[in-house]
Amino acid sequence: MGEKVVAGQFDLSDRQRYRDKLRTCLTGLERLLAEQRFDRPKNLMGLEIELNLVGTDGMPKMLNGEVLERIASRDFQTELAMFNLEVNIAPHRLGGRVFDRLAEELRTSLAYADRKAGELDAGIVMIGILPTLDRDDLVSSNLSDVDRYTLLNDQIVAARGEEFVLDIDGVERLTCTSKSIAPEAACTSVQLHLQVTPDRFADVWNAAQAVAGVQIAVGANSPFLFGRELWRESRPPLFQQSTDTRPPELQAQGVRPRTWFGERWISSAYDLFEENLRYFPALLPICDDEDPLKVLDEGGVPSLAELVLHNGTVYRWNRPVYDIADGVPHLRVENRVLPAGPTITDVIANAAFYYGLVRALAEESRPVWTRMPFEAAAANFDAACRHGIDARMTWPRRGRHGGTVEVDAVSLVRDELLPLAEAGLAAWGIERADRDLYLGVIEERCRRRANGASWQAATFHRALEAGLSRDAALAATTRRYGELMREGEPVHTWPVGLPEPVRLG
């Protein structure tokens, strides 16, 4: 939802006018697809990472405006809350040593931003959920001072009509309420973009959905919220509940949540945009002056502004994106599954695994989505969020007999998916050095059954055993995490526990 949005009130006619305009945009998209107006294959990928601002004590710092002023780079932007930033890396063509180049760009950018934050006694931490966040940190007064966040909060709160209920039952249970969508800001993620042609879109999106659970299993990094140990990847349930416009009665009727895994395999990008219109009321009914069908009649390319804005308020874990570059429209699959961190090497390893895997799966003669129910992919995603690296998955059985089998995520990755990812990266033209380095990180996580979430939980429990209070243990774990993140060695190599005895807190 990166466009500038001006806060204001909507009258009764705005939503109907917006709905009509959305339908016109959808017709425009249908025409663009039928007329084959989209960009040719370019093998372009993009990367965004949401970040946390943290003090030397490990606690969140509400300073994003001041830090951004010092960074003074378009690559860095605000995010929902004042302790959040986002860094955007320019699109790169998949091939060669692209992952090493991306890693170097990120190291340079984040080191610079960290130095600038340090001028305000803060630092940058890449982590799925900051363990030291307190309920008092996630209130509407700590939302970033940007109109679109204020307006989005107001509209989601109005649509729900009552407080948001957070209820996550994991290792421990968290139940609380919120008067705003601010708890969503606890979720900091990595977004992986892949530009695809319309005829390839469905295969890539289906492949991305099929492996979302596997991505979480190897990449989980969000085990704590408000001092409680919850799921190994607590972002998805938190994000869903903190943006849920449905009171219990609508949930009981089966109304879909705005943060949504989906419910079926697709045959076209059109399917997803059409579902978003059919199932989800407008949150921000702001109409543009453009007549998309007139623009098409005149040979131009419509911005489809209403469709793009509405699409940005439906939080699919794999989101379709319509965009225009250099006057030519294109489609992207935006993968929003992964948490931020722990290190740049880990982020790039997760990206390499994803891009290789979706390429290989999208090109299989008997695609995985023709051999596995969609419900199994959704259940895999849920199991991975709950159990992380120890999750068990349902996956199509090898050979001619068909059916599915339940298997450990680590066995599935090591025995079947890493070879596929290797083949996919080779098909992209990625050099062997990058393939070996970054897929090797994924393999070692599986071999050691270690990822960011397992390290955080194990280190926290060691701190408790050493006599620290829960709050002190979470703060010490966060500080140690930040130290190791800056050293940059991948998380599977991190020693569990704190480096030396810490004074009781």
Coordinates of C-alpha atoms in Angstrom, one line a residue:
M1 CA 0.0 0.0 0.0
G2 CA 2.9 2.3 -0.7
E3 CA 0.9 5.1 -2.4
K4 CA 0.2 8.3 -0.5
V5 CA -3.2 8.3 1.0
V6 CA -4.8 11.4 2.4
A7 CA -6.9 10.8 5.6
G8 CA -10.5 11.8 5.4
Q9 CA -14.1 10.7 6.0
F10 CA -16.1 8.6 3.5
D11 CA -19.8 9.2 2.8
L12 CA -22.4 6.5 2.0
S13 CA -21.9 6.8 -1.7
D14 CA -18.2 6.3 -1.7
R15 CA -18.2 2.6 -1.2
Q16 CA -20.7 1.9 -4.0
R17 CA -18.8 4.2 -6.3
Y18 CA -15.5 2.5 -5.4
R19 CA -17.1 -1.0 -5.9
D20 CA -18.2 0.1 -9.4
K21 CA -14.7 1.4 -10.1
L22 CA -13.2 -1.9 -8.9
R23 CA -15.3 -3.9 -11.3
T24 CA -14.2 -1.6 -14.1
C25 CA -10.6 -2.1 -13.1
L26 CA -11.1 -5.9 -13.1
T27 CA -12.5 -5.6 -16.6
G28 CA -9.5 -3.6 -17.6
L29 CA -7.2 -6.3 -16.2
E30 CA -9.1 -8.9 -18.1
R31 CA -8.6 -7.0 -21.3
L32 CA -4.9 -6.5 -20.6
L33 CA -4.6 -10.3 -20.2
A34 CA -6.6 -11.1 -23.3
E35 CA -4.7 -8.6 -25.4
Q36 CA -1.4 -9.9 -24.1
R37 CA -0.2 -6.5 -23.1
F38 CA 2.1 -7.6 -20.3
D39 CA 5.9 -7.4 -20.2
R40 CA 8.0 -10.2 -21.7
P41 CA 10.0 -12.5 -19.4
K42 CA 12.7 -10.7 -17.6
N43 CA 13.6 -13.0 -14.7
L44 CA 13.4 -10.1 -12.3
M45 CA 13.3 -10.5 -8.5
G46 CA 13.0 -7.9 -5.7
L47 CA 13.5 -7.9 -1.9
E48 CA 12.0 -5.9 1.0
I49 CA 12.9 -6.4 4.7
E50 CA 11.0 -4.9 7.6
L51 CA 13.3 -4.0 10.5
N52 CA 13.1 -3.1 14.2
L53 CA 14.7 -0.2 16.1
V54 CA 16.1 -1.3 19.4
G55 CA 18.0 0.4 22.2
T56 CA 21.2 -0.9 23.8
D57 CA 19.0 -2.4 26.5
G58 CA 17.2 -4.6 23.9
M59 CA 14.0 -2.6 24.2
P60 CA 12.1 -1.0 21.2
K61 CA 12.8 2.6 20.3
M62 CA 10.1 4.8 18.8
L63 CA 12.4 6.8 16.6
N64 CA 11.8 5.8 12.9
G65 CA 11.1 9.4 11.8
E66 CA 14.3 10.7 13.3
V67 CA 16.4 7.7 12.1
L68 CA 15.0 8.1 8.5
E69 CA 15.9 11.7 8.5
R70 CA 19.5 10.8 9.2
I71 CA 19.6 7.9 6.8
A72 CA 18.2 10.2 4.0
S73 CA 17.8 7.4 1.5
R74 CA 14.9 6.4 -0.7
D75 CA 15.8 2.8 0.0
F76 CA 14.5 3.1 3.6
Q77 CA 10.9 3.9 4.4
T78 CA 8.5 4.0 7.4
E79 CA 6.5 1.0 8.4
L80 CA 3.4 0.7 10.6
A81 CA 4.8 1.6 14.0
M82 CA 7.5 4.1 15.1
F83 CA 9.9 1.3 16.0
N84 CA 9.7 -0.1 12.4
L85 CA 11.7 0.6 9.2
E86 CA 11.7 -1.1 5.8
V87 CA 14.5 -1.4 3.4
N88 CA 13.9 -2.0 -0.3
I89 CA 16.5 -3.4 -2.7
A90 CA 16.2 -2.5 -6.4
P91 CA 15.1 -5.3 -8.7
H92 CA 17.8 -7.7 -9.9
R93 CA 17.9 -10.2 -12.7
L94 CA 18.1 -13.8 -11.5
G95 CA 21.4 -15.3 -12.7
G96 CA 25.1 -15.5 -12.1
R97 CA 26.2 -14.4 -8.6
V98 CA 23.1 -12.4 -8.0
F99 CA 22.7 -13.7 -4.4
D100 CA 26.2 -12.7 -3.4
R101 CA 25.6 -9.2 -4.9
L102 CA 22.3 -8.9 -3.0
A103 CA 24.0 -9.9 0.2
E104 CA 26.7 -7.3 -0.2
E105 CA 24.2 -4.6 -1.0
L106 CA 22.2 -5.5 2.1
R107 CA 25.3 -5.5 4.3
T108 CA 26.3 -2.1 3.1
S109 CA 22.8 -0.6 3.4
L110 CA 22.0 -2.0 6.8
A111 CA 25.5 -1.2 8.3
Y112 CA 25.0 2.4 7.2
A113 CA 21.4 2.6 8.6
D114 CA 22.7 1.0 11.8
R115 CA 25.4 3.6 12.2
K116 CA 22.8 6.4 11.7
A117 CA 20.5 4.8 14.2
G118 CA 23.5 4.6 16.6
E119 CA 23.7 8.4 16.6
L120 CA 20.3 8.2 18.5
D121 CA 21.5 5.4 20.8
A122 CA 19.5 2.8 18.8
G123 CA 20.3 -0.1 16.5
I124 CA 18.7 -2.1 13.8
V125 CA 17.6 -5.7 14.5
M126 CA 16.2 -8.2 11.9
I127 CA 13.8 -10.5 13.7
G128 CA 10.3 -11.8 13.1
I129 CA 8.9 -10.4 16.4
L130 CA 11.0 -8.4 18.8
P131 CA 10.9 -10.5 22.1
T132 CA 11.0 -7.4 24.3
L133 CA 7.8 -5.8 22.9
D134 CA 5.2 -5.0 25.5
R135 CA 1.5 -4.4 25.1
D136 CA 2.1 -0.8 25.9
D137 CA 4.4 -0.5 22.9
L138 CA 1.7 -1.6 20.5
V139 CA -0.9 1.1 20.9
S140 CA -2.3 3.6 18.3
S141 CA -0.2 6.5 19.7
N142 CA 2.9 4.6 18.5
L143 CA 1.7 4.2 14.9
S144 CA 3.9 6.0 12.4
D145 CA 2.8 9.6 11.7
V146 CA 1.6 8.8 8.2
D147 CA -1.9 9.4 6.9
R148 CA -2.4 6.0 5.3
Y149 CA -1.6 4.2 8.5
T150 CA -4.0 6.3 10.5
L151 CA -6.7 5.9 7.9
L152 CA -6.2 2.1 7.6
N153 CA -6.4 1.7 11.3
D154 CA -9.6 3.8 11.6
Q155 CA -11.3 1.8 8.8
I156 CA -10.3 -1.6 10.1
V157 CA -11.4 -0.7 13.6
A158 CA -14.7 0.7 12.3
A159 CA -15.3 -2.4 10.2
R160 CA -14.8 -4.7 13.2
G161 CA -16.8 -2.5 15.5
E162 CA -15.2 -3.9 18.7
E163 CA -11.8 -4.6 20.3
F164 CA -9.5 -7.0 18.5
V165 CA -8.9 -10.3 20.4
L166 CA -5.5 -11.9 20.4
D167 CA -5.6 -15.6 21.4
I168 CA -2.6 -17.7 20.5
D169 CA -2.2 -21.0 22.2
G170 CA 1.3 -22.4 21.8
V171 CA 4.1 -23.4 24.3
E172 CA 2.3 -20.9 26.5
R173 CA -1.0 -19.1 25.8
L174 CA -1.5 -15.4 25.2
T175 CA -4.9 -13.8 25.4
C176 CA -5.5 -10.1 25.4
T177 CA -7.3 -7.4 23.5
S178 CA -6.3 -4.3 21.5
K179 CA -8.2 -1.2 20.5
S180 CA -6.2 -0.7 17.3
I181 CA -4.3 -2.7 14.6
A182 CA -1.0 -1.7 16.3
P183 CA -0.1 -5.3 17.3
E184 CA 0.3 -6.0 13.6
A185 CA 3.4 -3.9 13.7
A186 CA 5.1 -6.5 15.8
C187 CA 5.3 -8.7 12.6
T188 CA 8.4 -7.9 10.6
S189 CA 8.9 -9.9 7.5
V190 CA 10.9 -10.4 4.3
Q191 CA 9.0 -9.9 1.0
L192 CA 10.3 -11.7 -2.0
H193 CA 9.0 -10.5 -5.4
L194 CA 9.2 -12.4 -8.7
Q195 CA 8.1 -10.8 -11.9
V196 CA 6.2 -13.4 -14.1
T197 CA 4.4 -13.5 -17.3
P198 CA 0.6 -14.1 -17.2
D199 CA 0.9 -17.6 -18.6
R200 CA 3.4 -18.5 -15.9
F201 CA 1.7 -16.7 -13.0
A202 CA -0.7 -19.5 -11.9
D203 CA 2.1 -22.1 -11.9
V204 CA 4.4 -19.9 -9.8
W205 CA 1.7 -18.9 -7.4
N206 CA 0.5 -22.5 -6.9
A207 CA 4.1 -23.6 -6.3
A208 CA 4.7 -20.8 -3.8
Q209 CA 1.6 -21.8 -1.9
A210 CA 2.6 -25.4 -1.9
V211 CA 6.0 -24.6 -0.3
A212 CA 4.9 -21.9 2.1
G213 CA 4.9 -24.4 5.0
V214 CA 8.4 -25.6 4.2
Q215 CA 9.6 -21.9 4.0
I216 CA 8.3 -21.4 7.6
A217 CA 9.7 -24.7 8.9
V218 CA 13.3 -23.8 7.9
G219 CA 13.0 -20.1 8.4
A220 CA 10.9 -19.6 11.6
N221 CA 12.1 -16.7 13.8
S222 CA 9.2 -15.4 15.9
P223 CA 8.6 -17.5 19.0
F224 CA 7.8 -14.7 21.5
L225 CA 5.1 -12.1 21.9
F226 CA 4.4 -10.0 25.0
G227 CA 6.7 -12.1 27.1
R228 CA 5.0 -15.4 26.2
E229 CA 6.5 -18.3 24.2
L230 CA 3.9 -19.1 21.6
W231 CA 4.3 -20.7 18.1
R232 CA 7.7 -21.1 16.5
E233 CA 6.4 -18.6 13.9
S234 CA 3.8 -16.5 15.7
R235 CA 3.5 -13.8 13.0
P236 CA 0.7 -15.4 10.9
P237 CA -1.8 -15.9 13.8
L238 CA -0.9 -12.5 15.2
F239 CA -1.2 -10.8 11.8
Q240 CA -4.6 -12.5 11.1
Q241 CA -6.1 -11.6 14.5
S242 CA -4.8 -8.0 14.7
T243 CA -6.3 -7.2 11.3
D244 CA -9.5 -9.3 11.6
T245 CA -12.5 -7.2 10.6
R246 CA -14.8 -10.1 11.5
P247 CA -16.6 -10.2 14.9
P248 CA -17.2 -13.8 16.2
E249 CA -20.6 -14.0 14.4
L250 CA -19.1 -13.4 11.0
Q251 CA -16.3 -15.9 11.8
A252 CA -18.9 -18.5 12.6
Q253 CA -20.6 -17.9 9.3
G254 CA -17.4 -18.7 7.5
V255 CA -16.6 -15.2 6.3
R256 CA -12.9 -15.1 5.2
P257 CA -10.3 -13.2 7.1
R258 CA -8.4 -10.4 5.4
T259 CA -5.1 -12.2 6.3
W260 CA -5.7 -15.3 4.3
F261 CA -3.8 -18.3 3.0
G262 CA -6.5 -18.9 0.4
E263 CA -8.7 -21.9 -0.3
R264 CA -7.9 -23.3 -3.8
W265 CA -5.3 -23.7 -6.5
I266 CA -5.7 -21.1 -9.3
S267 CA -5.5 -21.2 -13.1
S268 CA -4.9 -17.4 -13.7
A269 CA -3.8 -14.3 -11.9
Y270 CA -7.3 -13.0 -12.6
D271 CA -8.7 -15.6 -10.2
L272 CA -7.0 -13.9 -7.2
F273 CA -7.9 -10.3 -8.1
E274 CA -11.5 -11.4 -8.7
E275 CA -11.6 -13.2 -5.4
N276 CA -10.4 -10.1 -3.6
L277 CA -13.3 -8.1 -5.0
R278 CA -15.9 -10.8 -4.4
Y279 CA -15.0 -11.6 -0.8
F280 CA -13.6 -8.4 0.8
P281 CA -15.3 -5.0 1.2
A282 CA -13.3 -1.9 0.6
L283 CA -11.4 -0.5 3.5
L284 CA -10.1 2.6 1.7
P285 CA -12.8 3.6 -0.9
I286 CA -10.6 6.3 -2.6
C287 CA -11.4 6.8 -6.3
D288 CA -8.9 7.9 -8.9
D289 CA -10.0 10.1 -11.9
E290 CA -8.7 7.6 -14.4
D291 CA -11.2 5.7 -16.7
P292 CA -9.2 2.5 -17.2
L293 CA -11.3 1.3 -20.2
K294 CA -11.0 4.6 -22.0
V295 CA -7.2 4.5 -21.4
L296 CA -7.2 1.0 -23.0
D297 CA -9.3 2.1 -25.9
E298 CA -6.8 4.9 -26.6
G299 CA -3.9 2.4 -26.6
G300 CA -2.6 3.4 -23.2
V301 CA -1.8 1.4 -20.0
P302 CA -4.2 2.0 -17.1
S303 CA -2.9 2.3 -13.5
L304 CA -5.9 0.4 -12.2
A305 CA -5.4 2.5 -9.0
E306 CA -8.4 1.2 -7.1
L307 CA -7.6 -2.4 -7.8
V308 CA -4.0 -1.9 -6.7
L309 CA -5.1 -0.1 -3.5
H310 CA -7.8 -2.7 -2.6
N311 CA -5.3 -5.6 -3.3
G312 CA -3.0 -4.0 -0.8
T313 CA -5.6 -4.4 2.0
V314 CA -6.0 -8.1 1.5
Y315 CA -3.1 -9.8 3.2
R316 CA -2.5 -13.0 1.3
W317 CA 0.8 -14.8 2.2
N318 CA 1.4 -15.0 -1.6
R319 CA 0.0 -11.8 -3.0
P320 CA -0.6 -11.0 -6.7
V321 CA 0.8 -7.6 -7.7
Y322 CA -0.1 -5.5 -10.8
D323 CA 2.4 -2.8 -11.6
I324 CA 3.8 -0.7 -14.4
A325 CA 7.5 -0.1 -15.2
D326 CA 8.7 2.0 -18.0
G327 CA 5.1 2.3 -19.4
V328 CA 4.7 -1.5 -19.6
P329 CA 2.4 -3.5 -17.2
H330 CA 3.7 -6.6 -15.4
L331 CA 2.6 -9.1 -12.8
R332 CA 4.5 -10.2 -9.7
V333 CA 4.1 -12.9 -7.1
E334 CA 4.9 -11.3 -3.7
N335 CA 5.9 -13.9 -1.2
R336 CA 5.2 -12.6 2.3
V337 CA 5.7 -15.8 4.2
L338 CA 9.1 -15.3 5.8
P339 CA 10.1 -13.5 9.0
A340 CA 13.0 -11.0 8.9
G341 CA 16.5 -12.3 9.9
P342 CA 18.3 -13.7 11.6
T343 CA 21.3 -12.6 9.5
I344 CA 21.8 -11.3 5.9
T345 CA 23.2 -14.7 5.0
D346 CA 20.1 -16.4 6.3
V347 CA 17.8 -14.0 4.5
I348 CA 19.6 -14.6 1.2
A349 CA 19.6 -18.4 1.8
N350 CA 15.9 -18.3 2.4
A351 CA 15.5 -16.3 -0.9
A352 CA 17.7 -18.7 -2.9
F353 CA 15.8 -21.7 -1.6
Y354 CA 12.5 -20.1 -2.5
Y355 CA 13.4 -18.9 -6.0
G356 CA 15.0 -22.2 -6.9
L357 CA 12.1 -24.3 -5.5
V358 CA 9.3 -22.4 -7.2
R359 CA 11.1 -22.5 -10.6
A360 CA 11.6 -26.2 -10.4
L361 CA 8.1 -27.0 -9.1
A362 CA 6.4 -24.7 -11.6
E363 CA 8.0 -26.6 -14.5
E364 CA 7.3 -30.1 -13.3
S365 CA 5.4 -32.3 -15.7
R366 CA 3.1 -33.5 -12.9
P367 CA 2.9 -30.4 -10.7
V368 CA 2.7 -30.8 -6.9
W369 CA -0.7 -29.0 -6.8
T370 CA -2.2 -31.6 -9.1
R371 CA -1.2 -34.4 -6.6
M372 CA -1.9 -32.7 -3.3
P373 CA -5.2 -31.1 -1.9
F374 CA -5.0 -27.4 -1.3
E375 CA -6.2 -28.1 2.3
A376 CA -2.9 -30.1 2.8
A377 CA -0.8 -27.0 1.8
A378 CA -2.8 -24.9 4.3
A379 CA -2.4 -27.5 7.0
N380 CA 1.4 -27.6 6.3
F381 CA 1.6 -23.9 6.7
D382 CA -0.3 -24.1 10.1
A383 CA 1.9 -27.0 11.3
A384 CA 5.1 -25.2 10.4
C385 CA 4.0 -22.0 12.2
R386 CA 3.3 -24.0 15.3
H387 CA 6.3 -26.3 15.3
G388 CA 8.9 -24.7 13.1
I389 CA 11.9 -27.0 12.2
D390 CA 10.2 -29.9 14.0
A391 CA 7.0 -29.8 11.9
R392 CA 5.6 -32.7 10.0
M393 CA 4.3 -32.1 6.5
T394 CA 1.9 -33.8 4.1
W395 CA 3.5 -34.2 0.7
P396 CA 2.8 -36.2 -2.5
R397 CA 4.2 -39.7 -2.4
R398 CA 7.0 -40.4 -4.9
G399 CA 6.6 -42.9 -7.7
R400 CA 3.6 -44.1 -9.6
H401 CA 1.3 -45.0 -6.7
G402 CA 0.1 -41.5 -6.0
G403 CA -1.5 -40.2 -2.8
T404 CA 0.2 -38.3 0.0
V405 CA 2.5 -39.2 2.9
E406 CA 3.3 -37.5 6.2
V407 CA 7.0 -36.7 6.6
D408 CA 9.4 -34.6 8.8
A409 CA 9.9 -31.2 7.2
V410 CA 13.7 -31.6 7.6
S411 CA 13.6 -35.0 5.8
L412 CA 11.4 -33.6 3.0
V413 CA 13.7 -30.6 2.5
R414 CA 17.0 -32.6 2.5
D415 CA 15.8 -35.6 0.5
E416 CA 13.5 -34.0 -2.1
L417 CA 13.3 -30.2 -2.0
L418 CA 16.9 -29.1 -1.9
P419 CA 17.8 -31.1 -5.0
L420 CA 14.8 -29.4 -6.7
A421 CA 15.9 -26.0 -5.5
E422 CA 19.4 -26.7 -6.9
A423 CA 17.9 -27.6 -10.3
G424 CA 15.7 -24.5 -10.2
L425 CA 18.6 -22.2 -9.5
A426 CA 20.6 -23.8 -12.2
A427 CA 17.7 -23.2 -14.6
W428 CA 17.8 -19.5 -13.6
G429 CA 21.5 -19.4 -14.5
I430 CA 22.7 -19.0 -10.9
E431 CA 26.4 -19.9 -10.6
R432 CA 27.4 -23.0 -8.6
A433 CA 29.2 -21.0 -5.9
D434 CA 26.0 -19.2 -5.0
R435 CA 23.9 -22.4 -5.2
D436 CA 26.3 -24.3 -2.9
L437 CA 26.8 -21.5 -0.4
Y438 CA 23.1 -20.5 0.2
L439 CA 21.5 -23.9 -0.2
G440 CA 24.2 -25.3 2.1
V441 CA 22.9 -22.9 4.8
I442 CA 19.4 -24.5 4.4
E443 CA 20.9 -28.0 4.5
E444 CA 22.8 -27.2 7.7
R445 CA 19.7 -25.9 9.4
C446 CA 18.0 -29.1 8.6
R447 CA 20.9 -31.3 9.7
R448 CA 21.2 -29.5 13.1
R449 CA 17.4 -28.9 13.4
A450 CA 18.3 -25.3 14.2
N451 CA 16.8 -21.9 13.0
G452 CA 16.2 -18.5 14.5
A453 CA 13.2 -19.6 16.5
S454 CA 14.9 -22.6 18.1
W455 CA 18.0 -20.5 19.0
Q456 CA 15.8 -17.8 20.6
A457 CA 13.8 -20.3 22.6
A458 CA 16.9 -22.3 23.7
T459 CA 18.8 -19.2 24.7
F460 CA 15.8 -17.8 26.6
H461 CA 15.5 -21.0 28.6
R462 CA 19.2 -21.1 29.4
A463 CA 18.9 -17.5 30.7
L464 CA 15.9 -18.6 32.9
E465 CA 18.0 -21.5 34.2
A466 CA 20.8 -19.1 35.1
G467 CA 18.3 -17.3 37.4
L468 CA 17.2 -14.3 35.3
S469 CA 13.6 -13.2 35.5
R470 CA 11.5 -13.6 32.3
D471 CA 11.8 -10.0 31.3
A472 CA 15.5 -10.0 31.9
A473 CA 15.9 -13.2 30.0
L474 CA 14.0 -11.9 27.0
A475 CA 16.1 -8.7 27.1
A476 CA 19.4 -10.6 27.4
T477 CA 18.3 -12.9 24.6
T478 CA 17.5 -10.0 22.4
R479 CA 20.8 -8.2 23.0
R480 CA 22.7 -11.4 22.3
Y481 CA 20.7 -12.0 19.1
G482 CA 21.6 -8.5 18.0
E483 CA 25.3 -9.1 18.6
L484 CA 25.3 -12.3 16.7
M485 CA 23.2 -10.8 13.9
R486 CA 25.8 -8.1 13.4
E487 CA 28.7 -10.6 13.4
G488 CA 26.8 -12.2 10.4
E489 CA 27.5 -15.9 10.7
P490 CA 24.3 -17.9 9.8
V491 CA 22.1 -18.8 12.7
H492 CA 22.8 -22.6 12.6
T493 CA 26.3 -21.8 13.8
W494 CA 25.2 -19.6 16.8
P495 CA 26.2 -20.9 20.2
V496 CA 23.1 -21.3 22.4
G497 CA 23.0 -19.3 25.6
L498 CA 24.4 -16.0 26.8
P499 CA 28.2 -15.4 26.5
E500 CA 28.9 -14.9 30.2
P501 CA 27.0 -14.7 33.5
V502 CA 24.5 -11.8 33.6
R503 CA 23.6 -10.0 36.8
L504 CA 20.2 -11.0 38.1
G505 CA 17.4 -8.8 36.9

